[in-house]
mmCIF file of C-alpha atoms and ligand atoms in Angstrom:
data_model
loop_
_atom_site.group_PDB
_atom_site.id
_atom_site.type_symbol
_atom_site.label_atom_id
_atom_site.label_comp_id
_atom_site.label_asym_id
_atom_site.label_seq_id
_atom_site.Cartn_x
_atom_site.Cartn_y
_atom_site.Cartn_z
ATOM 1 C CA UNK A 1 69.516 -142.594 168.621
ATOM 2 C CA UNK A 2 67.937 -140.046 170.570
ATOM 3 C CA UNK A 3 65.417 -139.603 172.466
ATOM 4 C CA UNK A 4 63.348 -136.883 174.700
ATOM 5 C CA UNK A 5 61.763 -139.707 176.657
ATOM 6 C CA UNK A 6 63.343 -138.989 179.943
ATOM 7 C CA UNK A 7 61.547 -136.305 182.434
ATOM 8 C CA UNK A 8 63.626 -132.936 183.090
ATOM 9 C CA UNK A 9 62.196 -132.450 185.969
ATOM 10 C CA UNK A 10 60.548 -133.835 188.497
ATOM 11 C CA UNK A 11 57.366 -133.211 190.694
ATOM 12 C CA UNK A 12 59.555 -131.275 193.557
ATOM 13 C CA UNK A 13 60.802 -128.953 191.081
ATOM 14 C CA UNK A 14 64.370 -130.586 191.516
ATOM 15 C CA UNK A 15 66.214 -131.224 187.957
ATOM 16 C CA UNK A 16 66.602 -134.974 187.666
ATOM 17 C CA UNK A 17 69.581 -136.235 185.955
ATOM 18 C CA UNK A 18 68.969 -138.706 183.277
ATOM 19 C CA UNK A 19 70.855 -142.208 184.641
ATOM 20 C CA UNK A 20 72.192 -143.288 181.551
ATOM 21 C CA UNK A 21 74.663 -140.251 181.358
ATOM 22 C CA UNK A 22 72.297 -138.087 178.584
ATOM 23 C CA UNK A 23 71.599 -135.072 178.511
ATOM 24 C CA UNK A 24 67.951 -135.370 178.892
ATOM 25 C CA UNK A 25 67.618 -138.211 176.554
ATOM 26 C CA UNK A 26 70.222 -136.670 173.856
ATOM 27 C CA UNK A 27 73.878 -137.332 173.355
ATOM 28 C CA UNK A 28 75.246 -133.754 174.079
ATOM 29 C CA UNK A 29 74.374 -130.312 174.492
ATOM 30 C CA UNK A 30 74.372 -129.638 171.352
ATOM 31 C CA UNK A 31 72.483 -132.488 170.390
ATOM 32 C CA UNK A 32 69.375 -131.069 172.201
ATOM 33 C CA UNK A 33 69.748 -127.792 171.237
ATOM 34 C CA UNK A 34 69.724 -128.596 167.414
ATOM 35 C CA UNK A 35 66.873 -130.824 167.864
ATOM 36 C CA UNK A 36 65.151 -128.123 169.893
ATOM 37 C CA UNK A 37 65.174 -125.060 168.481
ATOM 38 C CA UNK A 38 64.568 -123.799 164.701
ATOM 39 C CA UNK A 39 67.685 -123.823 162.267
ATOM 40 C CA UNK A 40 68.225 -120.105 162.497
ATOM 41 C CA UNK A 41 68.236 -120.171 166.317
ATOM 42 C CA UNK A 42 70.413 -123.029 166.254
ATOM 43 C CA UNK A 43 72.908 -121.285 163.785
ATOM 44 C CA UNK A 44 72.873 -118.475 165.766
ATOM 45 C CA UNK A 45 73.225 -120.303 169.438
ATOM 46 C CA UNK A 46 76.015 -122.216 167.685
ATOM 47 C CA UNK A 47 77.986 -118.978 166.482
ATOM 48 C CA UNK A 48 77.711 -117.636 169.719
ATOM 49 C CA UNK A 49 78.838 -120.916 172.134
ATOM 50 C CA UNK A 50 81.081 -122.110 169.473
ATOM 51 C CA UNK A 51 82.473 -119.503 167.595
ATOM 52 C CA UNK A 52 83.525 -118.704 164.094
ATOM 53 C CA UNK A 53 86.458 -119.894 162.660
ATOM 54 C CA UNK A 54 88.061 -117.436 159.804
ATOM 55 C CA UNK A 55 84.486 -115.764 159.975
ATOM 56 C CA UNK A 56 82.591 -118.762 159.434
ATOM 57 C CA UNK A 57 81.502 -121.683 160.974
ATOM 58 C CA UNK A 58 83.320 -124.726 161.164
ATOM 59 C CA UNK A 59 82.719 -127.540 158.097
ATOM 60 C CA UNK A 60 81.348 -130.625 158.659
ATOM 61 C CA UNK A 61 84.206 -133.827 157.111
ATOM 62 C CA UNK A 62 82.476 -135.872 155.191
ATOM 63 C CA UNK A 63 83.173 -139.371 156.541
ATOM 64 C CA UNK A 64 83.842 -142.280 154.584
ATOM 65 C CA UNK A 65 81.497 -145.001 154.233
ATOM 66 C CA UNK A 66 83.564 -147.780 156.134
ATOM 67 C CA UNK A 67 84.030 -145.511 159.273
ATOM 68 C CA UNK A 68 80.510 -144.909 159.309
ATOM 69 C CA UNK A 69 78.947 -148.227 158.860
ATOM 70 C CA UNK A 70 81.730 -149.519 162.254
ATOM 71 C CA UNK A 71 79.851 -146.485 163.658
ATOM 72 C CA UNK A 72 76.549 -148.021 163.326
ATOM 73 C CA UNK A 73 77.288 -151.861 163.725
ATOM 74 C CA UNK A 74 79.482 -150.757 167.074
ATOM 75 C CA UNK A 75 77.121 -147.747 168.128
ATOM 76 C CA UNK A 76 80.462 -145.369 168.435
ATOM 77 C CA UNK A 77 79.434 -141.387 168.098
ATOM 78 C CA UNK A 78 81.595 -140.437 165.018
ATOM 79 C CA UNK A 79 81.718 -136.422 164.260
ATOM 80 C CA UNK A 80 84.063 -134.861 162.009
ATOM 81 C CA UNK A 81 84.793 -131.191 161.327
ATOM 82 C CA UNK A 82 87.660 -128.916 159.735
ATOM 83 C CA UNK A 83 89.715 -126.061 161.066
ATOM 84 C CA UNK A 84 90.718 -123.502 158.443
ATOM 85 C CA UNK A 85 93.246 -120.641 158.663
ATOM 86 C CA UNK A 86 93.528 -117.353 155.843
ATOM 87 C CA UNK A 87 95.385 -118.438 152.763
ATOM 88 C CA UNK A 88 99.054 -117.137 153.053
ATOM 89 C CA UNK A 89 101.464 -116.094 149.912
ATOM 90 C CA UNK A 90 104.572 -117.135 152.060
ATOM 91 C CA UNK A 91 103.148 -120.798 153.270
ATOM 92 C CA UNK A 92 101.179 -123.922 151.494
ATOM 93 C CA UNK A 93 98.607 -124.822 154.107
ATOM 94 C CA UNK A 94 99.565 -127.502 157.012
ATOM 95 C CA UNK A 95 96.239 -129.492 157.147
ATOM 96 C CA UNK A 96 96.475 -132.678 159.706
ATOM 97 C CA UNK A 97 93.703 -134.923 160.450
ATOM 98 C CA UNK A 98 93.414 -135.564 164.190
ATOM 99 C CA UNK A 99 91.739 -138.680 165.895
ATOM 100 C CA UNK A 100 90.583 -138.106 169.602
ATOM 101 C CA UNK A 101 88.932 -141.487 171.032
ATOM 102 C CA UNK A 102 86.671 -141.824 174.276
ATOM 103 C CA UNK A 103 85.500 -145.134 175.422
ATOM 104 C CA UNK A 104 83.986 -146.587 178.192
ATOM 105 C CA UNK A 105 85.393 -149.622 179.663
ATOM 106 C CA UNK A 106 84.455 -153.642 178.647
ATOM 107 C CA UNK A 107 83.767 -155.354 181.861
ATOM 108 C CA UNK A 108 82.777 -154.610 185.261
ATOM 109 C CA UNK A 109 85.886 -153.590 187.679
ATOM 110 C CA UNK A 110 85.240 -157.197 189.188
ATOM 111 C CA UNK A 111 86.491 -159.484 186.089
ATOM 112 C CA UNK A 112 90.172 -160.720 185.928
ATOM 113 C CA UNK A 113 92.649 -157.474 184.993
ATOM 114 C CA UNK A 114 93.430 -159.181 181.337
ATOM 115 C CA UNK A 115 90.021 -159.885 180.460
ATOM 116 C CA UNK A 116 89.363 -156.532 181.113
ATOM 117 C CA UNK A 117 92.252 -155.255 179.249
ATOM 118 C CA UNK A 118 91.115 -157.742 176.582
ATOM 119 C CA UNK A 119 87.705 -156.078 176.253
ATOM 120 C CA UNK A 120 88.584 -152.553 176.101
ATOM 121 C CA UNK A 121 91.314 -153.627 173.215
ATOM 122 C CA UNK A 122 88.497 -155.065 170.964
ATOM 123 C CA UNK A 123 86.107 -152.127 171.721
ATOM 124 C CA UNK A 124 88.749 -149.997 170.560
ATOM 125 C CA UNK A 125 89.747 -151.826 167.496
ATOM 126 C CA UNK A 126 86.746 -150.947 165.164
ATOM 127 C CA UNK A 127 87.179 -147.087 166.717
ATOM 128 C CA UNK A 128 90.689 -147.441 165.845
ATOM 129 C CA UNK A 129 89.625 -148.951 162.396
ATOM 130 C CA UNK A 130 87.489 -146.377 161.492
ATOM 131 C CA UNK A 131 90.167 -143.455 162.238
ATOM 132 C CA UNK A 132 92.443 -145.457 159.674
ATOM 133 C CA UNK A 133 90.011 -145.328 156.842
ATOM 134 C CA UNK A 134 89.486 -141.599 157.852
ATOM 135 C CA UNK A 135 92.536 -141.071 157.178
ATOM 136 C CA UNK A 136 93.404 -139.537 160.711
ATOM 137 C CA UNK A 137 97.240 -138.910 161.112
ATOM 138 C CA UNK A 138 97.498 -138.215 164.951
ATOM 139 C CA UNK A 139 95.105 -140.206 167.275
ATOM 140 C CA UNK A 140 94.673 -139.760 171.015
ATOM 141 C CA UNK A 141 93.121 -141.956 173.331
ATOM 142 C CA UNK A 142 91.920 -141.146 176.826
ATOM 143 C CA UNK A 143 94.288 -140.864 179.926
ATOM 144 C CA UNK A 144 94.631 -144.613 181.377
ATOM 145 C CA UNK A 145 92.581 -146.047 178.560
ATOM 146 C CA UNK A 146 93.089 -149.644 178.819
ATOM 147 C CA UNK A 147 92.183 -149.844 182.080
ATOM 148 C CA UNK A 148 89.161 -148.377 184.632
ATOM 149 C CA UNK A 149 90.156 -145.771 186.566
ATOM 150 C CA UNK A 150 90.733 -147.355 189.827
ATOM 151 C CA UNK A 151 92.566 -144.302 191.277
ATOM 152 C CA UNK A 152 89.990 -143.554 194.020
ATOM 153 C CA UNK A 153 90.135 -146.826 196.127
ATOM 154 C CA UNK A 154 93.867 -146.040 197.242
ATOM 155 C CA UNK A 155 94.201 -150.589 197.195
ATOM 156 C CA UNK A 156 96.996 -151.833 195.520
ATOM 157 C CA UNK A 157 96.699 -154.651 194.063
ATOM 158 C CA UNK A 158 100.219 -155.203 191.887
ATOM 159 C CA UNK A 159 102.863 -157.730 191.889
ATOM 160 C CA UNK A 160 106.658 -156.703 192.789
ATOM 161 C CA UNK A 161 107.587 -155.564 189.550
ATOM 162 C CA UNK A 162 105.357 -152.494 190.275
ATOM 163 C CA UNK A 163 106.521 -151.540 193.849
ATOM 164 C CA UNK A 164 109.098 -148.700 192.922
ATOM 165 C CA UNK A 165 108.613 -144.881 191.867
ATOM 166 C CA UNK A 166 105.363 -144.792 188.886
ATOM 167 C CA UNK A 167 104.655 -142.294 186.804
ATOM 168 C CA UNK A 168 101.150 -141.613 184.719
ATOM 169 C CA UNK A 169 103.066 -141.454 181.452
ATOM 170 C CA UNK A 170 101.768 -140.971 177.960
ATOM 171 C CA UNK A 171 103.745 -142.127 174.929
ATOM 172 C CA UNK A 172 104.018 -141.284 171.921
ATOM 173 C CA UNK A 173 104.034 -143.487 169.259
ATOM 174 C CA UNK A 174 105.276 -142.684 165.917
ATOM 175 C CA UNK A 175 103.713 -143.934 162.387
ATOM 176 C CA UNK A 176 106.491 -146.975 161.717
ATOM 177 C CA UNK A 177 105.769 -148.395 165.107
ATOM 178 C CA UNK A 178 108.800 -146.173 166.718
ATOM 179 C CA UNK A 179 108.851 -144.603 170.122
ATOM 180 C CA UNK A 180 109.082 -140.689 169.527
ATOM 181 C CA UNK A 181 109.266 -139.741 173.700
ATOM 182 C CA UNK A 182 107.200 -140.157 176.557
ATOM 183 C CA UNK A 183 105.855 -137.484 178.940
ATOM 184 C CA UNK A 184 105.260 -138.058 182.705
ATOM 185 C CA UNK A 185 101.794 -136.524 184.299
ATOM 186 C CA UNK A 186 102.989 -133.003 185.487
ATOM 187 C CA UNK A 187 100.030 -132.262 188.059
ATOM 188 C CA UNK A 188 99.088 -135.029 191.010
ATOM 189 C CA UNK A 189 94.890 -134.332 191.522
ATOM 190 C CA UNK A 190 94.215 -135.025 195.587
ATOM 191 C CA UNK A 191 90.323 -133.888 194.681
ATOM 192 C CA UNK A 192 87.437 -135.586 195.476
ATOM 193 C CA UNK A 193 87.884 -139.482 194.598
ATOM 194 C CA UNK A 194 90.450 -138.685 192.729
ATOM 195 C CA UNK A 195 93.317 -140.117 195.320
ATOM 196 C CA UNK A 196 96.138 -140.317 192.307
ATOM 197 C CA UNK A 197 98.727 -139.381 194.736
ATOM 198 C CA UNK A 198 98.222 -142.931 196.520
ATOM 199 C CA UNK A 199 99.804 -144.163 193.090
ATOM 200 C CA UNK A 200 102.695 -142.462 191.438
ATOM 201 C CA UNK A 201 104.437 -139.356 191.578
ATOM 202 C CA UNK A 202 104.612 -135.797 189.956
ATOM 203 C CA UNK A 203 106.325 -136.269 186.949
ATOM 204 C CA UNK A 204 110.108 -135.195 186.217
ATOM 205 C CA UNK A 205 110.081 -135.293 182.437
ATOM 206 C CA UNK A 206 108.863 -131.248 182.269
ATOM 207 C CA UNK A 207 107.177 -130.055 179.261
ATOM 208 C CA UNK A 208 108.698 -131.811 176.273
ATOM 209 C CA UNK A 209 106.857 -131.087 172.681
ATOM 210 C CA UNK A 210 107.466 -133.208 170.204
ATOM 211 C CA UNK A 211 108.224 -132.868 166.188
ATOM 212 C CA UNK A 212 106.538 -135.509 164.088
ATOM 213 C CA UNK A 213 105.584 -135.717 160.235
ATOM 214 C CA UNK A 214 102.532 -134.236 161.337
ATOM 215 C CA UNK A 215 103.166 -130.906 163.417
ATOM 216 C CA UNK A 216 104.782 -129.797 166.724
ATOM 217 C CA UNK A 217 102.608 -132.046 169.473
ATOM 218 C CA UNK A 218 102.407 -132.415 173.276
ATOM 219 C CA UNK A 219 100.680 -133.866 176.226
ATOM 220 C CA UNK A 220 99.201 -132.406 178.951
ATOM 221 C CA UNK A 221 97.548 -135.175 181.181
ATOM 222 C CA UNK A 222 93.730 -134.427 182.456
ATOM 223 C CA UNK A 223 94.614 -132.456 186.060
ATOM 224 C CA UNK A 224 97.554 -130.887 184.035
ATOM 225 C CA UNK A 225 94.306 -129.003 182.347
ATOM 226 C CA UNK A 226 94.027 -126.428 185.863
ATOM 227 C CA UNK A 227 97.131 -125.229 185.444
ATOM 228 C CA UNK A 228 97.641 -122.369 183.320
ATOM 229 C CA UNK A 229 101.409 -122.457 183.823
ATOM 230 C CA UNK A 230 101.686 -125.990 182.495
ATOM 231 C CA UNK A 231 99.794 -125.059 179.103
ATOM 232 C CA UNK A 232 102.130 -122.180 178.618
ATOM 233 C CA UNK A 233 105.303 -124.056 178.976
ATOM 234 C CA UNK A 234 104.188 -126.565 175.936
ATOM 235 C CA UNK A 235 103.000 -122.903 174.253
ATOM 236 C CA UNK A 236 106.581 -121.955 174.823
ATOM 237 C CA UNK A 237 108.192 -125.151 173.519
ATOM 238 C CA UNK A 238 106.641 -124.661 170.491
ATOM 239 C CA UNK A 239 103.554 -126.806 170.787
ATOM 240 C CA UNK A 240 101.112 -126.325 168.049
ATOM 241 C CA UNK A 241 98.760 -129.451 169.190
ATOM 242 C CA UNK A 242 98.408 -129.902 172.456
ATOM 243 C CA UNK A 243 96.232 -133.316 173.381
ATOM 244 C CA UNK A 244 94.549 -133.210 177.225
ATOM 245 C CA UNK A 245 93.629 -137.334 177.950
ATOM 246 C CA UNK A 246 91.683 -137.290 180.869
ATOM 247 C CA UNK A 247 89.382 -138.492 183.392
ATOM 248 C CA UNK A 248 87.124 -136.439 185.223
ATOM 249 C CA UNK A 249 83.392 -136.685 186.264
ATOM 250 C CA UNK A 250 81.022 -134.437 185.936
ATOM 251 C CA UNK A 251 79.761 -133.779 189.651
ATOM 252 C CA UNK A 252 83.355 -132.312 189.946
ATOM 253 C CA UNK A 253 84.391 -130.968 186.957
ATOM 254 C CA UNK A 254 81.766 -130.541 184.225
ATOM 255 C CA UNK A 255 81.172 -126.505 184.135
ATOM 256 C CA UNK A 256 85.028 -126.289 183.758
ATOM 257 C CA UNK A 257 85.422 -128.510 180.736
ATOM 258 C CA UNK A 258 84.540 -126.480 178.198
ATOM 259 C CA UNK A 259 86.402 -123.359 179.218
ATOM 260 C CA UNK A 260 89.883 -124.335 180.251
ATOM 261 C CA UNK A 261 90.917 -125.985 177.421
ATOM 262 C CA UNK A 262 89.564 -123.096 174.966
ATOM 263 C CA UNK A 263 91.159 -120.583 177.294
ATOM 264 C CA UNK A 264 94.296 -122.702 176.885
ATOM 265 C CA UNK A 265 93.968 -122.604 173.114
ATOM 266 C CA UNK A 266 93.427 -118.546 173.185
ATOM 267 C CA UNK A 267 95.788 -117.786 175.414
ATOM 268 C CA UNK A 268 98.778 -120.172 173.685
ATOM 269 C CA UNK A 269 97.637 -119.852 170.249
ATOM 270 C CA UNK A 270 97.449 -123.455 169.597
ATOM 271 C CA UNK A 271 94.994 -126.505 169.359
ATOM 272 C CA UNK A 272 93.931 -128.195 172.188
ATOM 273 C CA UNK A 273 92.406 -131.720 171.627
ATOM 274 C CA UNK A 274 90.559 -132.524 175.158
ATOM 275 C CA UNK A 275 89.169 -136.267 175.810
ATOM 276 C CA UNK A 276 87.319 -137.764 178.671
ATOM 277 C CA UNK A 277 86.140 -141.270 178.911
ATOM 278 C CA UNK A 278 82.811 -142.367 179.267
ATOM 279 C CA UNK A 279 80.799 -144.343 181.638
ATOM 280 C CA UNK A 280 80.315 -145.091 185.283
ATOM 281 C CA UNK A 281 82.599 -147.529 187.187
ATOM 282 C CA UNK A 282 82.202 -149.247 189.836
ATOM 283 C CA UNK A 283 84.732 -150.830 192.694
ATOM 284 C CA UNK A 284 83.875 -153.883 194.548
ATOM 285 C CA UNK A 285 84.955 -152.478 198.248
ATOM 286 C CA UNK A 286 83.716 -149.404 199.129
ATOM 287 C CA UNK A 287 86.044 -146.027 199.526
ATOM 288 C CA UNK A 288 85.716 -142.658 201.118
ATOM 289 C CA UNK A 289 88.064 -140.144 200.013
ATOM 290 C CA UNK A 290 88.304 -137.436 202.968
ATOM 291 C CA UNK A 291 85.937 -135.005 201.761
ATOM 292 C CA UNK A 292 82.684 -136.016 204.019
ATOM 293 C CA UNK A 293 81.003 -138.554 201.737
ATOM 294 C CA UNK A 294 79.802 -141.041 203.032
ATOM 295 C CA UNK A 295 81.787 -144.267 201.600
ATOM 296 C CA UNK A 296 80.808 -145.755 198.092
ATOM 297 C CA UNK A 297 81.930 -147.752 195.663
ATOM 298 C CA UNK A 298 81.336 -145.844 192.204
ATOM 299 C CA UNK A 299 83.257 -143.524 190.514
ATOM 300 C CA UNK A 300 80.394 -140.929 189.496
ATOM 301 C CA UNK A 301 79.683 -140.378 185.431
ATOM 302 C CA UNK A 302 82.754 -139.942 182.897
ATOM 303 C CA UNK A 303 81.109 -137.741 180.697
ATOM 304 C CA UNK A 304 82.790 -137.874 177.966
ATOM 305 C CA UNK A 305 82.297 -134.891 176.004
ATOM 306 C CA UNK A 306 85.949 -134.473 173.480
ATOM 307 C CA UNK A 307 85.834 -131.595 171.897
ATOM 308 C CA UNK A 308 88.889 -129.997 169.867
ATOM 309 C CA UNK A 309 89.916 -125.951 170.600
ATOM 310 C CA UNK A 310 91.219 -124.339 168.122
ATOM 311 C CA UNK A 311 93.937 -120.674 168.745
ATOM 312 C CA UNK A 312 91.189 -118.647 167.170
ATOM 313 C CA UNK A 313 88.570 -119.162 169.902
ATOM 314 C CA UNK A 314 86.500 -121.576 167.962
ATOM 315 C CA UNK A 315 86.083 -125.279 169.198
ATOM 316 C CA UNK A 316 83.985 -128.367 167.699
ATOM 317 C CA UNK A 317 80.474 -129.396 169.106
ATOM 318 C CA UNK A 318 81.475 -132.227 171.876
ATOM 319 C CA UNK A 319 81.129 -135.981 171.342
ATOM 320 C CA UNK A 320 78.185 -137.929 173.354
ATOM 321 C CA UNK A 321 77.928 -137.864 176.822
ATOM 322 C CA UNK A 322 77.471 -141.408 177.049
ATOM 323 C CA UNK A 323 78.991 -143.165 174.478
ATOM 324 C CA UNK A 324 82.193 -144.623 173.215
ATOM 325 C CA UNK A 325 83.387 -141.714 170.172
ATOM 326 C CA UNK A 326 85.561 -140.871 167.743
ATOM 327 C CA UNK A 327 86.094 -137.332 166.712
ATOM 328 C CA UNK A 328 88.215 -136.415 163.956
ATOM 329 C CA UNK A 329 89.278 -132.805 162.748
ATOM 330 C CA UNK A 330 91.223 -131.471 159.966
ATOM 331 C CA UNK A 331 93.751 -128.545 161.628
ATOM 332 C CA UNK A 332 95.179 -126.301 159.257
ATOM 333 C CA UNK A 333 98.448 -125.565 161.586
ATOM 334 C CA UNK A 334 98.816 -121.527 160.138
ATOM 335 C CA UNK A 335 96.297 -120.784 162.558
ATOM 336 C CA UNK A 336 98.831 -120.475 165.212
ATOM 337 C CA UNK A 337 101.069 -118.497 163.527
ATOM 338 C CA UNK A 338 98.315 -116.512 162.449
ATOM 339 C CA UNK A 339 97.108 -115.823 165.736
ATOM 340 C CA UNK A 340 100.060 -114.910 167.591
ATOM 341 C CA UNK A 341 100.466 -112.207 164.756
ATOM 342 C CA UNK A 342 96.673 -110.782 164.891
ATOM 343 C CA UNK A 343 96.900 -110.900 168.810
ATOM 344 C CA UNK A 344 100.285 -110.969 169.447
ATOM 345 C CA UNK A 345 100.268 -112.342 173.437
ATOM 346 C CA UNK A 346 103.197 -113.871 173.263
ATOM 347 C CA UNK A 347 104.885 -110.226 171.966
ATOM 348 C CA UNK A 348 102.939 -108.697 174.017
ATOM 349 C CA UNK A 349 103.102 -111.533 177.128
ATOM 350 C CA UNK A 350 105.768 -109.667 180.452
ATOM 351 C CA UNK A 351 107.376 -113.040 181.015
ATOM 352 C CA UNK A 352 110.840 -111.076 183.038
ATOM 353 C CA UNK A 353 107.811 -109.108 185.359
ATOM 354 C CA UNK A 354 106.101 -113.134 186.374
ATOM 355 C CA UNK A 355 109.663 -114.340 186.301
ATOM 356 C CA UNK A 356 110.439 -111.890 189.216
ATOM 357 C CA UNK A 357 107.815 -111.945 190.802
ATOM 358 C CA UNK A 358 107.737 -116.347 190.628
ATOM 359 C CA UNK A 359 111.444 -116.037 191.747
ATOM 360 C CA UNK A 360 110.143 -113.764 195.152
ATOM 361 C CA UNK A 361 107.505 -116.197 195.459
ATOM 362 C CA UNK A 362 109.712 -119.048 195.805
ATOM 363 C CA UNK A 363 112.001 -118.051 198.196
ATOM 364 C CA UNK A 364 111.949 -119.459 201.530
ATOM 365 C CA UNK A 365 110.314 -117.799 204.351
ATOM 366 C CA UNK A 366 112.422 -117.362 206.734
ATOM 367 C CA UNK A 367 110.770 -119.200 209.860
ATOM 368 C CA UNK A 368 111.467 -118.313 213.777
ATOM 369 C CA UNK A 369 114.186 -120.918 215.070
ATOM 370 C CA UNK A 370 111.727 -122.717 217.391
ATOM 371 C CA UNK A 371 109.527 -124.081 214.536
HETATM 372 N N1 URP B 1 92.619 -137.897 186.117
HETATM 373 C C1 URP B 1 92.665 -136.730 186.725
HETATM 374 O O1 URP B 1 93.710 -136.120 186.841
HETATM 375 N N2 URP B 1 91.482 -136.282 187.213
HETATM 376 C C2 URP B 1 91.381 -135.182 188.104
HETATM 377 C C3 URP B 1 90.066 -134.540 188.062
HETATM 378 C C4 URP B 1 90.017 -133.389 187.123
HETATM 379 O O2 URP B 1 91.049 -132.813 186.798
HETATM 380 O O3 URP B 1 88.912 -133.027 186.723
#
């Protein structure tokens, strides 16, 4: 539902942000503009902030009636969209269906860690539901996703079994059940509440990409996403999906979201599939985080906002700012091929010149005994 009930701004002149996480009363961006301008200004605003894909822009899926009516009875955002590439002589198309879910957590911070756990598990099952009877081959929840994202408070609250060396690890899950691999969270944030050092370490399982039924597919966790190096090693491994979980908030991150993850896709000629979970958490003790805050106890907004990139420069409107989602996409996987040919960066790419220049950087500076 939308709605344009909510003031933009405010007798001082100062823009007032909509509580609930909207964007002015709608789910996204794109939301408002549709609804706001005429259908040729939309279609043209939408060329230009989304781009074309194969000269065109991207189709709509249409979604089958079970997945939307758990959309309605469970108020999930559900979008669904398709990626072409050119028609080859060589190749049959690749077309995978991808699954990217963002959700909110089920109970406040406060309630017993199972129930919790509990909760978010039987949000997710009618999301998970519907990307089955979409027919979604890959699916990709959020970073930490059964769980809030307690990583600001720097408590720990943990039995024994959890005292050693942690990692933020993703794994991958293959369709019989099977463990395919596991990748460790490259990138450590220390920025703003984010105090994910307190908790586990850099990870030491480098840049694996994975082969599955489906296509060549890695992870790069959330604060992975700043790090332009870290894309191009899974670009180099041969990722052709790359899927960013993650959990950022929009006070410190939202201008970059839509750009580094599209630049990741240009630059690496491959898909990125970015999520971010939704909603505003609260601790129950208070936490400062070094940065001249004065103490609090909530996490800011998690706005949400997946949205899939695509090698070609194109990406998909992004889910609701607000609300639990579940966007699916169709990929044709010749894209990447048929990007590094048009644009050729990786032919074109001076890895031995960074190489050198990485292998200078590195070395040791040689410090005056008395230090
Ligand atoms: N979870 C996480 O790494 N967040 C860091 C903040 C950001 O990268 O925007």
């Amino acid at each position: 539902m939308e709605s344009k009930d909510d003031e933009i701004v405010a007798e001082n002149g100062k823009t007032e942000i909509p509580k609930d996480g909207s964007v002015c009363g709608f789910d996204s961006l794109h939301r408002l503009l549709q609804s706001s301008l005429s259908p040729q200004l939309f279609q043209e605003v939408s060329r230009l902030l989304l781009g074309l894909n194969c000269g065109r822009a991207l189709d709509t899926i249409a979604i089958p009636e079970p997945a939307k009516s758990l959309s309605s009875k469970h108020d999930f955002d559900l979008q669904a969209f398709s990626f072409r590439a050119e028609k080859e002589s060589l190749r049959e198309p690749r077309i995978v269906r991808v699954g990217l879910i963002q959700n909110s957590i089920a109970l406040p911070t406060t309630a017993p860690l199972l129930d919790q756990k509990r909760g978010i598990f039987q949000k997710l099952t009618p999301i998970i539901e519907a990307a089955g009877s979409s027919g979604v081959n890959i699916l990709c929840l959020q970073e930490a996703w059964m769980m809030p994202f307690a990583f600001c408070t720097r408590e720990k609250k943990w039995d024994e079994k959890h005292g050693e060396v942690i990692w933020n690890t993703a794994v991958i899950i293959g369709n019989h059940g099977n463990i395919i691999g596991k990748h460790r969270k490259n990138h450590i944030p220390r920025v703003g509440d984010f105090n994910e050092s307190t908790y586990y370490m850099e990870g030491n399982t480098g840049h694996p990409v994975f082969e599955t039924a489906f296509g060549k597919i890695a992870v790069n966790i959330c604060y992975g996403r700043h790090h332009p190096l870290n894309w191009l090693a899974f670009g180099l491994n041969g990722a052709e999906i790359v899927f960013n979980p993650s959990a950022t908030v929009g006070e410190l991150s939202e201008p970059m979201w839509p750009i580094e993850a599209r630049n990741a896709a240009i630059a690496n000629s491959y898909f990125v599939c970015s999520i971010n979970r939704v909603g505003t958490e609260i601790f129950p003790n208070p936490f400062t985080s070094g940065d001249g805050k004065p103490q609090h106890a909530d996490f800011g907004h998690f706005y949400g906002s997946s949205y899939i990139s695509s090698p070609d420069s194109s990406c998909t409107p992004s889910l609701s700012r607000h609300k639990d989602g579940l966007l699916i996409s169709d990929m044709d996987l010749n894209l990447c091929r048929q990007l590094k040919d048009k644009w050729g960066f990786r032919m074109t790419a001076r890895y031995e010149i960074y190489a050198d220049l990485l292998a200078r950087y590195l070395k040791p500076v040689s410090t005056p005994s008395h230090f």
